[in-house]
């Protein structure tokens, strides 16, 4: 049985509880982070914590734990659960109070929950066979740059993809791809440049996206930070996604149109390899 962290306590998972009045439960008034673990160490951890602070600031949420404490909790959970490969999930909500649309943040104590999930990240089937994606309209709210726990639309989008025999969905707003349900979207042009849309309120500023872009620049791969349409993506040499739990996931079909002969492309696989190697060097 896993040990999870809830508001200062390490508990067996079946004893870990939060209030029915928690605003995370009633209003999705919560933020989260997912940091992956390789060889028992945290990947891209400092950047995930910078984004957590940003999410809290944007929502005017109080931050009641120090960065040192947060790192210690992550490490304690990895150690107590013997986690070698997988992820640590962290969720922070505004706190519990009687149900009311208005609230007084200063009077609330944020709820903090962390747990681990063991999962094979390096030997993942997604990397060997690639992912098929469908496209769906992006019907999320206007602040997708904040990592909130309002994940119903992405969750339903992924279910629609499964129903259609695909692995995930890319969302489309104003004729251009925003991002995947839980990842950032990239295409590779015929002349080998990688294209991903610029950051805005419409997408999550992915940590893996940022790290990968830095590695690509170092490796002399040209990056075009611009919007792209579904049509352009279908005609691209390759496509891939980035996220903390998949790293770089090659996309082999978009709405049934095969890319790079339906097999993971060399650019995506190369970037995946680079990302894993570099991340292992920097893991903490
Ligand atoms: N999802 N875009 C969205 C909408 C996401 O939910 C995520 C991450 C990303 C990629 O961000 P990062 O590289 O920082 O993981 C982009 C996490 C993994 C999740 O919800 O499980």
XYZ file of C-alpha atoms and ligand atoms in Angstrom:
305
model
C 0.000 0.000 0.000
C 1.266 3.473 -0.854
C 2.131 6.101 1.682
C 0.656 9.466 0.758
C 1.134 12.940 2.186
C -1.838 14.974 3.453
C -1.456 18.289 5.264
C 1.649 17.408 7.233
C 1.047 13.673 7.710
C 2.380 10.597 5.940
C -0.469 8.081 5.887
C -1.419 4.756 4.302
C -3.435 5.700 1.196
C -6.719 4.317 2.581
C -6.450 6.577 5.626
C -5.672 9.765 3.717
C -8.699 12.063 3.634
C -9.699 15.646 2.876
C -12.896 17.507 3.789
C -16.075 17.283 1.676
C -16.051 21.099 1.935
C -12.650 21.393 0.287
C -12.860 24.020 -2.472
C -10.795 21.746 -4.669
C -13.640 19.229 -4.532
C -16.532 21.727 -4.749
C -15.120 24.349 -7.171
C -11.994 22.798 -8.733
C -10.243 25.591 -6.803
C -6.917 23.814 -6.838
C -3.628 23.622 -8.662
C -1.252 20.747 -9.265
C 2.106 19.612 -10.556
C 3.416 16.294 -11.807
C 7.156 15.732 -11.569
C 8.593 12.554 -13.006
C 11.059 10.270 -11.267
C 13.841 8.304 -12.944
C 16.266 6.164 -10.957
C 14.627 7.444 -7.765
C 15.426 11.073 -8.650
C 13.240 14.025 -9.614
C 13.320 15.325 -13.190
C 13.078 19.062 -13.992
C 11.989 19.578 -10.374
C 12.929 23.274 -9.826
C 10.969 24.365 -12.911
C 7.865 22.510 -11.717
C 8.031 24.377 -8.405
C 8.454 27.742 -10.160
C 5.276 26.980 -12.125
C 3.438 25.913 -8.944
C 4.211 29.300 -7.382
C 3.050 31.043 -10.534
C -0.254 29.093 -10.557
C -0.837 30.000 -6.884
C -0.085 33.667 -7.576
C -2.408 33.844 -10.554
C -5.287 32.493 -8.431
C -4.395 34.474 -5.305
C -3.872 31.259 -3.367
C -1.802 31.251 -0.184
C 1.455 29.313 -0.162
C 2.023 27.897 3.311
C 4.953 25.532 2.741
C 8.526 26.484 1.988
C 10.385 25.281 -1.087
C 12.733 23.278 1.148
C 9.774 21.541 2.799
C 8.215 20.735 -0.565
C 11.416 19.167 -1.832
C 11.764 17.211 1.417
C 8.191 15.892 1.077
C 8.813 14.824 -2.535
C 11.970 12.981 -1.509
C 10.380 11.410 1.547
C 7.521 10.026 -0.553
C 9.887 8.691 -3.217
C 11.892 6.997 -0.493
C 8.983 5.640 1.580
C 7.360 4.188 -1.540
C 10.598 2.852 -2.996
C 9.791 4.701 -6.233
C 12.382 4.124 -8.950
C 10.408 5.223 -12.004
C 7.125 7.114 -12.188
C 5.824 10.419 -10.915
C 5.014 12.463 -7.856
C 1.624 14.181 -8.045
C 1.147 17.314 -5.944
C -2.169 19.084 -5.435
C -2.766 22.262 -3.491
C -6.229 23.723 -2.984
C -7.469 26.968 -1.451
C -8.782 24.990 1.513
C -12.068 23.891 3.091
C -14.977 26.186 3.971
C -18.774 26.035 3.737
C -19.913 26.094 0.109
C -20.025 29.650 -1.174
C -18.923 31.171 -4.467
C -17.124 33.917 -2.587
C -14.269 33.199 -0.212
C -11.737 34.797 2.078
C -8.394 33.272 1.212
C -6.693 34.690 4.298
C -9.049 32.711 6.557
C -8.457 29.426 4.727
C -5.700 26.890 5.221
C -4.600 25.437 1.880
C -4.924 21.680 1.507
C -1.760 19.951 0.359
C -1.747 16.390 -0.947
C 1.074 14.478 -2.609
C 1.259 10.882 -3.802
C 3.469 8.759 -6.015
C 2.561 6.724 -9.095
C 4.907 3.967 -10.252
C 5.020 3.710 -14.052
C 7.502 2.656 -16.734
C 8.497 5.932 -18.380
C 11.545 4.962 -20.424
C 10.278 1.653 -21.818
C 6.878 3.031 -22.667
C 4.882 1.587 -25.585
C 4.134 5.139 -26.729
C 7.790 5.583 -27.653
C 8.079 2.362 -29.622
C 4.789 2.348 -31.507
C 3.996 6.075 -31.390
C 0.697 7.777 -30.632
C -2.376 8.303 -32.750
C -4.212 11.542 -32.091
C -7.605 12.860 -33.070
C -8.509 16.547 -33.093
C -11.317 18.108 -31.067
C -12.427 21.707 -30.503
C -10.714 23.349 -27.539
C -13.654 24.152 -25.256
C -11.617 24.876 -22.101
C -11.685 28.151 -20.178
C -9.476 31.108 -21.112
C -6.696 30.574 -18.544
C -5.153 27.313 -19.708
C -1.769 28.743 -18.665
C -2.659 28.039 -15.020
C -2.250 24.392 -14.011
C -5.626 23.945 -12.299
C -7.348 20.671 -11.475
C -10.265 21.504 -13.805
C -9.486 18.547 -16.046
C -12.951 17.358 -17.036
C -12.766 18.518 -20.655
C -9.286 17.037 -21.250
C -10.430 13.827 -19.551
C -13.503 13.556 -21.817
C -11.294 14.391 -24.810
C -8.986 11.500 -24.029
C -11.998 9.195 -23.655
C -13.261 10.297 -27.081
C -9.833 9.498 -28.518
C -9.927 5.992 -26.979
C -13.428 5.475 -28.364
C -12.066 6.242 -31.826
C -9.139 3.835 -31.397
C -6.607 6.636 -30.844
C -4.370 7.486 -27.902
C -4.999 11.171 -27.344
C -6.630 14.323 -28.671
C -5.110 17.581 -29.904
C -7.322 20.559 -29.227
C -8.048 23.213 -31.845
C -9.057 26.829 -31.280
C -9.437 29.531 -33.960
C -8.266 27.069 -36.609
C -4.936 26.274 -34.961
C -3.753 23.523 -32.636
C -3.506 24.651 -29.019
C -2.113 21.547 -27.257
C -2.820 17.935 -26.357
C -5.219 17.043 -23.528
C -2.247 16.682 -21.156
C 0.782 17.633 -23.241
C 2.229 20.226 -25.603
C 2.061 19.688 -29.370
C 4.920 19.916 -31.879
C 5.411 19.244 -35.585
C 8.632 18.774 -37.551
C 8.862 20.511 -40.929
C 10.216 18.821 -44.070
C 13.459 20.759 -43.615
C 13.887 19.519 -40.043
C 12.765 22.511 -37.948
C 10.509 21.916 -34.979
C 7.370 24.021 -34.668
C 5.352 24.689 -31.543
C 2.951 27.481 -30.749
C 4.126 30.370 -28.564
C 3.071 30.574 -24.934
C -0.140 32.456 -24.149
C -3.226 32.036 -21.969
C -4.338 29.290 -24.383
C -1.797 26.649 -23.364
C 0.058 25.361 -20.357
C 3.695 26.484 -20.317
C 5.029 22.918 -20.317
C 8.213 22.290 -18.380
C 9.216 19.488 -20.739
C 8.486 21.828 -23.661
C 10.846 24.473 -22.283
C 13.628 22.024 -21.398
C 13.382 20.268 -24.740
C 13.531 23.560 -26.627
C 16.711 24.474 -24.758
C 18.280 21.085 -25.624
C 17.191 21.425 -29.272
C 18.824 24.799 -29.627
C 22.041 23.397 -28.184
C 21.902 20.529 -30.679
C 21.477 22.975 -33.556
C 17.849 22.077 -34.283
C 15.940 25.113 -35.535
C 12.818 26.054 -33.555
C 9.910 27.975 -35.031
C 7.661 29.223 -32.244
C 4.465 29.842 -34.198
C 0.933 28.559 -34.548
C 0.134 25.689 -36.910
C -3.111 24.300 -38.351
C -4.304 20.691 -38.350
C -3.786 20.650 -42.142
C -0.139 21.698 -41.776
C 0.350 19.073 -39.058
C -1.068 16.323 -41.285
C 1.472 17.225 -43.968
C 4.413 17.573 -41.584
C 7.405 15.228 -41.682
C 6.770 14.245 -38.071
C 4.845 15.272 -34.996
C 5.316 14.682 -31.286
C 4.125 15.723 -27.849
C 5.961 16.621 -24.650
C 4.919 16.125 -21.032
C 6.492 15.264 -17.711
C 5.198 11.697 -17.823
C 5.752 10.874 -21.517
C 8.860 13.068 -22.082
C 8.784 13.124 -25.902
C 6.017 11.028 -27.467
C 6.146 10.540 -31.246
C 2.788 11.092 -32.993
C 2.256 8.719 -35.924
C -1.266 9.660 -37.056
C -3.516 12.711 -36.886
C -7.241 12.131 -37.540
C -6.318 8.890 -39.312
C -3.689 10.497 -41.580
C -0.362 8.721 -41.087
C 2.850 10.658 -40.527
C 6.347 9.327 -41.199
C 4.873 6.056 -42.555
C 3.000 5.459 -39.332
C 6.222 4.938 -37.365
C 7.945 7.172 -34.788
C 10.119 9.629 -36.707
C 13.893 10.056 -36.304
C 13.712 13.645 -35.037
C 11.186 12.774 -32.306
C 13.119 9.664 -31.274
C 16.400 11.592 -31.225
C 14.911 14.347 -29.087
C 13.424 11.753 -26.755
C 16.849 10.163 -26.328
C 18.486 13.558 -25.707
C 15.801 14.537 -23.221
C 16.198 11.320 -21.217
C 20.012 11.452 -21.207
C 20.198 15.118 -20.238
C 17.448 14.765 -17.614
C 19.217 11.885 -15.935
C 22.350 14.035 -15.657
C 20.395 16.849 -14.005
C 18.021 14.774 -11.845
C 18.011 15.627 -8.150
N 0.050 17.319 -17.828
N -0.438 20.824 -21.469
C -1.350 20.347 -20.602
C -2.780 20.723 -20.780
C -0.941 19.495 -19.555
O -1.838 19.024 -18.690
C 0.435 19.145 -19.437
C 0.938 18.262 -18.326
C 1.336 19.669 -20.382
C 2.819 19.371 -20.323
O 3.443 20.040 -19.264
P 4.736 19.422 -18.553
O 5.729 19.222 -19.613
O 5.107 20.450 -17.573
O 4.300 18.107 -17.925
C 0.867 20.520 -21.370
C 0.439 16.475 -16.706
C 1.579 15.573 -17.009
C -0.787 15.745 -16.189
O -1.823 16.378 -16.160
O -0.688 14.587 -15.795
